[in-house]
């Protein structure tokens, strides 16, 4: 090991210059997924589970994007080593044509049959209904992401690794802001819930593509030859199919395997809890792998360039051994750090932040320990498969090492343990079981404003219905342990009713600021929203009130600190 790692400073400086921007780019990209998960988790475990299930077919799209990106990167790295710029344009043209066609077909399928596809992902039909609006929109974002990723791969292959970091940094900031506005209905935007998360992603991907198009037309490093781009020729298509199609097939089947693993979780008796835990830990695990993904991408660039320069077999083998050992050492250090953080940070802070409690938290801890312990192995496989073997053209072994353990071991074993032995395993480890579904009645009234219209600001008067009902009584299904706040979010989303609130996730508290665009203080200093359960106004916040089967929840707007709606004083609070 030490002999293989013995290299001069120039070598490690070059490796760091390649790895650093790519790792930061991956950190930004994966942070976006984590931010999405955090925001959706504030809507409830059902919403988070629905988005996780919806992302199963989306993961196939991501795999296709990564396959096309990896395949074209192999070709461009070799052409860059030869300084063959027209062939780089031809490779981009072939990749863009085939990639967009594949992404568009899948996006259209997700748009036309979202509920039917969601029903295949989980045994909970209510998750299908929650996730369908997300699925209709999210697929089209990857049409634009395909084009952006191809250009980022081209820039990375010509040793401009910082381009992707800057591009995805911009889109992450944009996506985060749009998520906040569209998921929660802030600043006058409608509260779209999970559909808002998908729309925010689509708009940020369009912005990514616009930036890439602008840069591509002005680039002097790899100036696009429009004739070669639009008419790449059959020879380039043949080369792309030869080198890239095995990579694309590998990624497609690898993505399908990972998707099926999530489908198995979606058909468990505790599917909602497991999907919620998996959504959080999947994103957190990827955050710890960003350096390893960066090393894998840097390995592909360095090996591909060395082949293009005509280095000897001995030199290529020595380079591959060094890069492999670097990845293993880095992966081991990351694993130790991550495992130490499980009891110190994840259990007391991170899991409650994502609304993971009881069974969900128990499952998340199990996923954390097993996932983090495998980081060194995962890191080595990333470098060996996506870096050394693919860049070296060894398609057979890269595919075999990537797919055989997944399809022959992981999938069958997961299916047996999750679907056959779940009850016995959960009982044995003492984890709590998922409860049955309950029902309650919810209504939302602002009738008190009608009696105090003189206090209401002019622009708000037209928002008050003539009968005072923003929502007449509706029956709502909920799970054991859900709060009055969880159910309020659910009914507002289902009835396209604006809702704005502030939260303190660490304490699990929420404060209702506005419903139907009617906010606190709109009718004077003593006005705002309150809630009653079975005619009683609790003296603590709605996020702390666990509903019981058959409860009647009434949300009312008060203009006199509760005195005008039958309460002796303000009781909503946090």
Coordinates of C-alpha atoms in Angstrom, one line a residue:
X1 CA 0.0 0.0 0.0
X2 CA 2.7 2.5 1.1
X3 CA 4.7 1.8 -2.1
X4 CA 1.7 2.5 -4.3
X5 CA 0.9 5.7 -2.4
X6 CA 4.5 7.1 -2.8
X7 CA 4.0 9.9 -5.3
X8 CA 5.4 13.4 -5.6
X9 CA 3.5 16.5 -4.5
X10 CA 2.7 17.5 -8.1
X11 CA 0.7 14.2 -8.5
X12 CA -1.4 14.8 -5.4
X13 CA -1.8 18.5 -6.2
X14 CA -3.2 17.6 -9.6
X15 CA -5.5 14.9 -8.0
X16 CA -6.7 17.5 -5.4
X17 CA -7.4 20.1 -8.1
X18 CA -9.5 17.6 -10.0
X19 CA -11.2 16.0 -6.9
X20 CA -11.9 19.2 -5.0
X21 CA -14.3 20.9 -7.4
X22 CA -16.0 17.6 -8.3
X23 CA -16.5 16.8 -4.6
X24 CA -17.9 20.3 -4.0
X25 CA -20.2 19.9 -7.0
X26 CA -21.5 16.6 -5.6
X27 CA -21.8 18.1 -2.1
X28 CA -23.9 20.9 -3.6
X29 CA -26.0 18.4 -5.6
X30 CA -26.6 16.0 -2.7
X31 CA -27.2 18.9 -0.3
X32 CA -30.1 19.9 -2.6
X33 CA -31.6 16.5 -2.1
X34 CA -31.2 16.8 1.6
X35 CA -32.8 20.3 1.6
X36 CA -35.7 19.0 -0.4
X37 CA -36.1 16.1 2.1
X38 CA -35.9 18.5 5.0
X39 CA -38.6 20.8 3.6
X40 CA -40.9 18.0 2.6
X41 CA -40.4 16.3 6.0
X42 CA -42.0 19.4 7.6
X43 CA -45.2 18.4 5.8
X44 CA -45.2 15.0 7.5
X45 CA -44.0 11.4 7.2
X46 CA -46.7 10.5 4.7
X47 CA -45.5 13.3 2.3
X48 CA -41.9 12.3 2.7
X49 CA -42.7 8.7 2.1
X50 CA -44.7 9.6 -1.0
X51 CA -41.8 11.6 -2.5
X52 CA -39.4 8.8 -1.7
X53 CA -41.7 6.3 -3.5
X54 CA -42.1 8.8 -6.4
X55 CA -38.4 9.1 -6.7
X56 CA -38.1 5.4 -7.5
X57 CA -38.8 5.8 -11.2
X58 CA -37.1 9.2 -11.1
X59 CA -33.9 7.3 -10.0
X60 CA -34.0 5.4 -13.3
X61 CA -33.9 8.8 -15.1
X62 CA -31.0 9.9 -12.9
X63 CA -29.2 6.6 -13.7
X64 CA -29.7 7.2 -17.5
X65 CA -28.3 10.8 -17.1
X66 CA -25.3 9.5 -15.2
X67 CA -24.8 6.7 -17.8
X68 CA -24.8 9.1 -20.7
X69 CA -22.6 11.6 -18.8
X70 CA -20.1 8.9 -17.9
X71 CA -20.1 7.4 -21.4
X72 CA -19.5 10.7 -23.2
X73 CA -16.9 11.7 -20.6
X74 CA -14.8 8.6 -21.5
X75 CA -14.8 9.6 -25.2
X76 CA -14.1 13.3 -24.5
X77 CA -11.2 12.5 -22.1
X78 CA -9.5 10.5 -24.8
X79 CA -10.2 13.2 -27.5
X80 CA -8.9 15.8 -25.2
X81 CA -5.7 13.9 -24.7
X82 CA -5.3 13.9 -28.6
X83 CA -6.5 17.6 -28.8
X84 CA -9.2 16.5 -31.3
X85 CA -11.8 19.3 -30.7
X86 CA -14.2 18.5 -33.6
X87 CA -14.6 15.0 -32.3
X88 CA -15.6 16.4 -28.9
X89 CA -18.4 18.4 -30.5
X90 CA -19.5 15.2 -32.3
X91 CA -19.5 13.2 -29.1
X92 CA -21.6 15.9 -27.3
X93 CA -24.1 15.9 -30.3
X94 CA -24.6 12.1 -30.2
X95 CA -25.0 12.1 -26.4
X96 CA -27.4 15.0 -26.4
X97 CA -29.7 13.5 -29.1
X98 CA -29.9 10.0 -27.6
X99 CA -30.0 11.2 -23.9
X100 CA -32.8 13.7 -24.5
X101 CA -34.9 11.1 -26.4
X102 CA -34.6 8.6 -23.6
X103 CA -35.3 11.2 -20.9
X104 CA -38.3 12.6 -22.8
X105 CA -40.0 9.2 -23.2
X106 CA -39.7 8.4 -19.5
X107 CA -40.9 11.9 -18.5
X108 CA -44.0 11.6 -20.7
X109 CA -44.8 8.2 -19.1
X110 CA -44.5 9.7 -15.6
X111 CA -46.8 12.6 -16.7
X112 CA -49.5 10.4 -18.3
X113 CA -49.7 7.6 -15.7
X114 CA -48.5 9.0 -12.4
X115 CA -50.9 7.2 -10.0
X116 CA -50.6 3.8 -11.8
X117 CA -46.8 4.0 -11.6
X118 CA -46.9 5.1 -8.0
X119 CA -49.2 2.1 -7.1
X120 CA -46.3 -0.1 -8.3
X121 CA -44.0 1.5 -5.9
X122 CA -45.9 1.0 -2.6
X123 CA -48.8 -0.9 -1.1
X124 CA -50.3 2.4 0.3
X125 CA -52.6 4.0 -2.2
X126 CA -52.8 7.2 -0.3
X127 CA -49.1 7.6 -1.0
X128 CA -49.8 7.3 -4.7
X129 CA -52.3 10.1 -4.5
X130 CA -49.9 12.3 -2.6
X131 CA -47.0 11.6 -4.9
X132 CA -48.7 11.8 -8.3
X133 CA -48.6 15.6 -8.6
X134 CA -44.8 15.4 -7.9
X135 CA -44.3 12.7 -10.5
X136 CA -46.2 14.6 -13.2
X137 CA -43.7 17.5 -13.1
X138 CA -40.4 16.1 -11.9
X139 CA -39.7 13.9 -15.0
X140 CA -39.4 16.9 -17.4
X141 CA -36.7 18.5 -15.2
X142 CA -34.4 15.7 -16.2
X143 CA -34.7 16.5 -19.9
X144 CA -33.0 19.8 -19.1
X145 CA -30.7 18.1 -16.6
X146 CA -29.5 15.6 -19.3
X147 CA -28.2 18.5 -21.5
X148 CA -26.6 20.3 -18.6
X149 CA -24.9 17.1 -17.3
X150 CA -23.5 16.3 -20.7
X151 CA -21.9 19.8 -20.9
X152 CA -20.6 19.6 -17.3
X153 CA -19.1 16.2 -18.2
X154 CA -17.4 17.7 -21.2
X155 CA -16.0 20.5 -19.1
X156 CA -14.8 18.1 -16.5
X157 CA -13.1 15.9 -19.1
X158 CA -11.1 18.8 -20.4
X159 CA -9.9 19.4 -16.8
X160 CA -12.3 22.3 -16.0
X161 CA -13.8 20.6 -13.0
X162 CA -14.8 23.9 -11.4
X163 CA -17.6 24.6 -14.0
X164 CA -20.0 22.0 -12.6
X165 CA -19.4 23.2 -9.0
X166 CA -20.4 26.8 -9.9
X167 CA -23.3 25.7 -12.1
X168 CA -24.9 23.4 -9.5
X169 CA -24.1 25.9 -6.7
X170 CA -26.3 28.4 -8.5
X171 CA -29.1 26.0 -9.2
X172 CA -29.0 24.8 -5.6
X173 CA -29.5 28.3 -4.2
X174 CA -32.3 28.9 -6.7
X175 CA -34.0 25.5 -6.0
X176 CA -33.9 26.1 -2.2
X177 CA -35.5 29.5 -2.5
X178 CA -38.2 28.2 -4.9
X179 CA -38.8 25.2 -2.6
X180 CA -39.4 27.5 0.4
X181 CA -41.9 29.7 -1.7
X182 CA -43.8 26.9 -3.4
X183 CA -43.9 24.1 -0.8
X184 CA -45.0 26.3 2.1
X185 CA -46.8 29.0 0.1
X186 CA -44.7 31.9 1.3
X187 CA -44.7 35.5 0.0
X188 CA -48.2 35.1 -1.6
X189 CA -47.3 32.0 -3.6
X190 CA -49.8 29.1 -3.4
X191 CA -49.0 26.3 -0.9
X192 CA -48.3 23.4 -3.4
X193 CA -46.7 20.9 -1.0
X194 CA -44.8 18.1 -2.8
X195 CA -45.9 19.4 -6.2
X196 CA -44.1 22.7 -5.3
X197 CA -40.9 20.7 -4.7
X198 CA -41.1 19.2 -8.2
X199 CA -41.9 22.6 -9.8
X200 CA -39.0 24.2 -8.0
X201 CA -36.7 21.5 -9.3
X202 CA -38.0 21.9 -12.9
X203 CA -37.4 25.7 -12.8
X204 CA -33.9 25.4 -11.4
X205 CA -33.0 22.8 -14.1
X206 CA -34.2 25.1 -16.8
X207 CA -32.0 27.8 -15.4
X208 CA -29.1 25.4 -15.4
X209 CA -29.6 24.6 -19.0
X210 CA -29.8 28.3 -20.0
X211 CA -26.4 29.0 -18.3
X212 CA -24.8 25.9 -20.0
X213 CA -26.1 27.1 -23.4
X214 CA -24.8 30.6 -22.9
X215 CA -21.3 29.2 -21.8
X216 CA -21.2 26.6 -24.6
X217 CA -21.7 29.3 -27.3
X218 CA -18.9 31.5 -25.8
X219 CA -16.4 28.8 -24.7
X220 CA -12.8 29.1 -26.1
X221 CA -11.5 25.9 -24.4
X222 CA -13.9 23.6 -26.2
X223 CA -15.5 25.8 -28.9
X224 CA -18.6 24.0 -30.3
X225 CA -18.4 23.1 -33.9
X226 CA -22.1 23.5 -34.7
X227 CA -21.8 21.4 -37.9
X228 CA -20.2 18.6 -36.1
X229 CA -22.6 19.0 -33.1
X230 CA -25.7 18.8 -35.3
X231 CA -24.4 16.2 -37.8
X232 CA -22.0 14.0 -35.8
X233 CA -21.9 11.2 -38.3
X234 CA -22.4 7.5 -38.2
X235 CA -18.8 6.8 -37.1
X236 CA -19.2 8.8 -33.9
X237 CA -22.6 7.1 -33.3
X238 CA -20.9 3.8 -33.6
X239 CA -18.1 4.8 -31.3
X240 CA -20.5 6.2 -28.7
X241 CA -22.6 3.0 -28.9
X242 CA -19.5 0.9 -28.5
X243 CA -18.1 2.8 -25.5
X244 CA -21.0 4.5 -23.9
X245 CA -24.0 2.1 -24.4
X246 CA -22.5 -0.6 -22.1
X247 CA -22.0 2.2 -19.4
X248 CA -25.6 3.4 -20.0
X249 CA -26.9 -0.2 -19.8
X250 CA -24.9 -0.7 -16.6
X251 CA -26.3 2.4 -15.0
X252 CA -29.8 1.6 -16.2
X253 CA -29.8 -1.8 -14.6
X254 CA -28.0 -0.5 -11.5
X255 CA -30.6 2.2 -11.2
X256 CA -33.4 -0.4 -11.7
X257 CA -31.9 -2.6 -9.0
X258 CA -31.8 0.3 -6.5
X259 CA -35.3 1.3 -7.5
X260 CA -36.5 -2.3 -6.8
X261 CA -34.9 -2.1 -3.4
X262 CA -37.0 0.9 -2.6
X263 CA -40.1 -0.8 -4.0
X264 CA -39.5 -3.7 -1.6
X265 CA -39.4 -1.2 1.3
X266 CA -42.6 0.4 -0.1
X267 CA -44.5 -3.0 0.2
X268 CA -43.5 -3.6 3.8
X269 CA -46.1 -3.4 6.6
X270 CA -44.1 -0.4 7.9
X271 CA -43.6 1.1 4.5
X272 CA -44.3 4.7 5.5
X273 CA -41.8 4.7 8.4
X274 CA -39.2 2.8 6.4
X275 CA -39.5 5.1 3.3
X276 CA -39.2 8.2 5.5
X277 CA -36.1 6.8 7.3
X278 CA -34.6 5.8 3.9
X279 CA -35.2 9.2 2.4
X280 CA -33.2 10.9 5.2
X281 CA -30.4 8.4 5.5
X282 CA -30.0 8.0 1.7
X283 CA -29.2 11.7 1.4
X284 CA -27.0 11.8 4.5
X285 CA -25.0 8.7 3.3
X286 CA -24.4 10.4 0.0
X287 CA -23.1 13.5 1.7
X288 CA -20.3 11.4 3.2
X289 CA -19.5 9.9 -0.1
X290 CA -19.0 13.2 -2.0
X291 CA -15.2 13.0 -1.7
X292 CA -15.3 9.4 -2.9
X293 CA -17.4 10.3 -5.9
X294 CA -15.0 13.2 -6.6
X295 CA -12.0 10.8 -6.5
X296 CA -13.9 8.4 -8.8
X297 CA -14.5 11.1 -11.4
X298 CA -10.9 12.4 -11.1
X299 CA -9.7 8.8 -11.6
X300 CA -11.7 8.5 -14.8
X301 CA -10.2 11.8 -16.1
X302 CA -6.6 10.8 -15.2
X303 CA -6.8 7.3 -16.5
X304 CA -8.6 8.4 -19.7
X305 CA -6.1 11.1 -20.4
X306 CA -3.2 8.7 -19.7
X307 CA -4.6 6.3 -22.3
X308 CA -5.1 9.1 -24.8
X309 CA -1.5 10.2 -24.3
X310 CA -0.3 6.6 -25.0
X311 CA 1.2 5.7 -21.6
X312 CA 2.4 2.1 -21.2
X313 CA 0.5 -0.7 -19.5
X314 CA 2.9 -0.6 -16.5
X315 CA 2.4 3.1 -16.0
X316 CA -1.4 2.7 -16.2
X317 CA -1.4 -0.1 -13.7
X318 CA 0.8 1.9 -11.3
X319 CA -1.5 4.9 -11.6
X320 CA -4.6 2.7 -11.0
X321 CA -3.1 1.1 -7.9
X322 CA -2.3 4.5 -6.4
X323 CA -5.7 5.9 -7.0
X324 CA -7.4 2.8 -5.6
X325 CA -5.5 3.0 -2.3
X326 CA -6.1 6.7 -2.0
X327 CA -9.8 6.1 -2.2
X328 CA -9.8 3.3 0.4
X329 CA -7.8 5.4 2.9
X330 CA -10.1 8.4 2.4
X331 CA -13.2 6.1 2.7
X332 CA -12.0 4.6 6.0
X333 CA -11.5 8.0 7.6
X334 CA -14.9 9.1 6.5
X335 CA -16.5 5.9 7.9
X336 CA -15.0 6.4 11.3
X337 CA -16.1 10.1 11.4
X338 CA -19.7 9.2 10.3
X339 CA -20.1 6.4 12.9
X340 CA -18.9 8.6 15.7
X341 CA -21.5 11.2 14.7
X342 CA -24.5 8.8 14.9
X343 CA -25.0 9.0 18.7
X344 CA -23.5 12.5 19.0
X345 CA -25.4 14.3 16.3
X346 CA -27.8 12.2 14.2
X347 CA -29.9 10.7 17.0
X348 CA -30.3 13.7 19.2
X349 CA -30.5 16.5 16.6
X350 CA -30.7 15.4 12.9
X351 CA -33.5 12.8 13.2
X352 CA -35.9 15.1 15.2
X353 CA -35.1 17.9 12.7
X354 CA -36.5 15.6 10.0
X355 CA -39.5 14.6 12.1
X356 CA -38.2 11.0 12.6
X357 CA -39.3 9.6 15.9
X358 CA -39.9 6.2 17.5
X359 CA -40.0 3.5 14.7
X360 CA -38.8 5.9 12.0
X361 CA -35.8 7.0 14.2
X362 CA -35.0 3.4 15.1
X363 CA -34.9 2.4 11.4
X364 CA -32.9 5.5 10.5
X365 CA -30.3 4.6 13.1
X366 CA -30.0 1.0 11.7
X367 CA -29.6 2.4 8.2
X368 CA -27.0 4.9 9.4
X369 CA -24.8 2.3 11.1
X370 CA -24.9 -0.2 8.3
X371 CA -24.5 2.4 5.6
X372 CA -21.6 4.2 7.2
X373 CA -19.7 1.0 8.0
X374 CA -19.7 0.1 4.3
X375 CA -18.3 3.5 3.1
X376 CA -14.7 2.1 2.5
X377 CA -16.1 -0.7 0.4
X378 CA -18.4 1.7 -1.5
X379 CA -15.6 4.1 -2.0
X380 CA -13.3 1.5 -3.6
X381 CA -16.1 0.2 -5.9
X382 CA -16.8 3.8 -7.1
X383 CA -13.1 4.3 -8.0
X384 CA -12.6 0.9 -9.5
X385 CA -15.8 0.7 -11.6
X386 CA -16.6 4.3 -12.6
X387 CA -13.0 5.3 -12.7
X388 CA -10.4 2.7 -13.7
X389 CA -12.3 0.0 -15.5
X390 CA -14.7 2.2 -17.5
X391 CA -12.0 4.7 -18.5
X392 CA -9.8 1.7 -19.5
X393 CA -12.5 0.2 -21.6
X394 CA -13.0 -3.0 -19.6
X395 CA -16.8 -3.0 -19.9
X396 CA -17.4 -6.6 -18.9
X397 CA -15.8 -6.5 -15.5
X398 CA -17.0 -3.1 -14.6
X399 CA -20.6 -4.2 -15.4
X400 CA -20.2 -7.6 -13.6
X401 CA -18.7 -6.0 -10.4
X402 CA -21.5 -3.4 -10.4
X403 CA -24.5 -5.6 -11.1
X404 CA -23.8 -9.1 -9.8
X405 CA -23.7 -8.4 -6.1
X406 CA -26.8 -6.2 -6.4
X407 CA -29.0 -8.5 -8.4
X408 CA -27.8 -11.8 -7.1
X409 CA -27.3 -11.0 -3.4
X410 CA -28.8 -7.6 -2.3
X411 CA -32.2 -7.8 -4.0
X412 CA -33.1 -11.4 -3.1
X413 CA -31.9 -11.0 0.5
X414 CA -33.7 -7.7 1.0
X415 CA -36.9 -9.1 -0.3
X416 CA -36.8 -12.1 2.0
X417 CA -35.8 -10.1 5.1
X418 CA -38.3 -7.2 4.4
X419 CA -41.3 -9.0 3.1
X420 CA -41.1 -12.4 4.8
X421 CA -39.3 -11.9 8.1
X422 CA -40.2 -8.3 8.9
X423 CA -42.6 -9.0 11.7
X424 CA -40.3 -11.4 13.5
X425 CA -37.3 -9.1 13.2
X426 CA -39.1 -6.0 14.4
X427 CA -40.6 -7.9 17.4
X428 CA -37.2 -9.4 18.2
X429 CA -35.4 -6.0 18.3
X430 CA -38.2 -4.4 20.2
X431 CA -39.1 -1.8 17.6
X432 CA -42.7 -0.4 17.8
X433 CA -45.2 -1.4 15.2
X434 CA -47.0 0.8 12.8
X435 CA -50.6 1.7 14.0
X436 CA -53.9 1.5 12.2
X437 CA -55.5 4.3 10.3
X438 CA -57.9 6.7 12.1
X439 CA -60.4 9.4 11.1
X440 CA -61.3 12.9 12.4
X441 CA -63.4 15.8 11.2
X442 CA -61.8 19.2 10.3
X443 CA -63.3 22.6 9.6
X444 CA -61.8 26.1 9.1
X445 CA -63.9 29.2 9.9
X446 CA -63.2 33.0 9.8
X447 CA -66.9 33.9 10.6
X448 CA -65.8 36.1 13.5
X449 CA -64.3 38.6 10.9
X450 CA -67.9 39.2 9.6
X451 CA -68.8 40.7 13.0
X452 CA -65.6 42.8 13.1
X453 CA -65.3 43.8 9.5
X454 CA -64.4 47.3 10.5
X455 CA -61.2 45.9 12.0
X456 CA -60.3 44.1 8.8
X457 CA -57.9 45.8 6.3
X458 CA -59.4 46.8 3.0
X459 CA -57.4 44.4 0.8
X460 CA -58.3 41.4 3.1
X461 CA -62.1 41.9 3.1
X462 CA -62.6 40.3 -0.3
X463 CA -60.9 37.1 1.0
X464 CA -63.6 36.5 3.7
X465 CA -66.4 34.2 2.4
X466 CA -70.0 35.4 2.8
X467 CA -70.8 32.5 5.2
X468 CA -67.4 32.6 7.0
X469 CA -66.3 29.1 6.0
X470 CA -62.9 28.7 4.4
X471 CA -63.5 24.9 4.7
X472 CA -66.7 23.2 5.9
X473 CA -66.4 20.0 7.8
X474 CA -64.5 17.2 6.0
X475 CA -63.5 13.8 7.2
X476 CA -59.7 13.1 7.2
X477 CA -57.8 9.9 7.6
X478 CA -54.6 10.0 9.8
X479 CA -52.1 7.7 11.4
X480 CA -51.6 7.1 15.1
X481 CA -49.4 9.8 16.6
X482 CA -50.2 12.5 14.0
X483 CA -50.9 15.9 15.4
X484 CA -53.6 18.6 14.7
X485 CA -50.9 20.4 12.8
X486 CA -50.2 17.4 10.5
X487 CA -53.9 17.1 9.7
X488 CA -54.2 20.8 9.0
X489 CA -51.4 20.7 6.4
X490 CA -53.1 17.7 4.8
X491 CA -56.5 19.3 4.4
X492 CA -55.1 22.6 3.2
X493 CA -53.0 20.8 0.6
X494 CA -55.9 18.5 -0.6
X495 CA -58.2 21.5 -0.8
X496 CA -55.7 23.9 -2.4
X497 CA -56.0 26.2 0.6
X498 CA -53.2 28.6 1.4
X499 CA -51.4 27.9 4.7
X500 CA -48.4 29.7 6.2
X501 CA -46.7 28.7 9.4
X502 CA -43.4 29.0 11.2
X503 CA -41.6 26.1 12.8
X504 CA -38.9 25.3 15.3
X505 CA -38.0 21.8 14.2
X506 CA -35.6 21.1 17.1
X507 CA -38.5 21.4 19.5
X508 CA -41.1 20.0 17.1
X509 CA -43.2 23.1 17.4
X510 CA -45.3 25.0 14.8
X511 CA -47.2 28.3 14.8
X512 CA -50.0 29.1 12.4
X513 CA -49.5 32.5 10.8
X514 CA -52.1 32.5 8.1
X515 CA -54.8 30.4 6.4
X516 CA -56.5 31.4 3.2
X517 CA -54.2 34.4 3.1
X518 CA -55.8 35.7 6.3
X519 CA -53.0 36.3 8.8
X520 CA -52.6 37.2 12.4
X521 CA -53.1 40.9 13.1
X522 CA -55.1 41.4 9.8
X523 CA -58.1 42.3 12.1
X524 CA -56.4 44.1 14.8
X525 CA -53.8 43.5 17.5
X526 CA -55.8 40.7 19.1
X527 CA -56.5 38.7 15.9
X528 CA -55.1 35.4 14.8
X529 CA -55.8 31.7 14.4
X530 CA -56.8 29.2 17.1
X531 CA -57.9 25.6 17.2
X532 CA -60.4 23.6 19.3
X533 CA -60.7 19.8 19.6
X534 CA -64.1 18.5 20.5
X535 CA -65.1 22.0 21.6
X536 CA -62.1 22.5 23.9
X537 CA -59.3 25.0 23.2
X538 CA -56.0 23.3 24.2
X539 CA -53.5 25.5 26.1
X540 CA -50.6 24.2 24.0
X541 CA -49.7 24.3 20.3
X542 CA -51.3 22.3 17.5
X543 CA -48.1 20.4 16.7
X544 CA -48.1 19.0 20.2
X545 CA -51.7 17.8 20.2
X546 CA -51.9 14.1 19.2
X547 CA -55.3 13.4 17.6
X548 CA -57.5 10.5 18.6
X549 CA -59.9 8.5 16.4
X550 CA -63.2 10.4 16.0
X551 CA -61.9 13.8 17.1
X552 CA -63.5 17.0 15.7
X553 CA -61.0 19.7 15.0
X554 CA -62.2 23.3 14.4
X555 CA -59.9 26.1 13.3
X556 CA -61.3 29.5 13.9
X557 CA -60.1 33.1 13.4
X558 CA -60.4 35.3 16.4
X559 CA -60.5 39.1 16.6
X560 CA -60.5 39.3 20.4
X561 CA -57.9 36.9 21.7
X562 CA -60.4 34.0 21.7
X563 CA -63.2 35.7 23.6
X564 CA -65.3 36.0 20.5
X565 CA -65.0 32.3 19.6
X566 CA -65.7 30.8 23.0
X567 CA -62.2 30.7 24.5
X568 CA -61.1 32.6 27.5
X569 CA -57.8 33.6 25.9
X570 CA -55.1 32.9 23.4
X571 CA -54.2 29.2 23.2
X572 CA -52.6 28.6 19.8
X573 CA -49.0 29.7 20.5
X574 CA -46.4 27.3 19.3

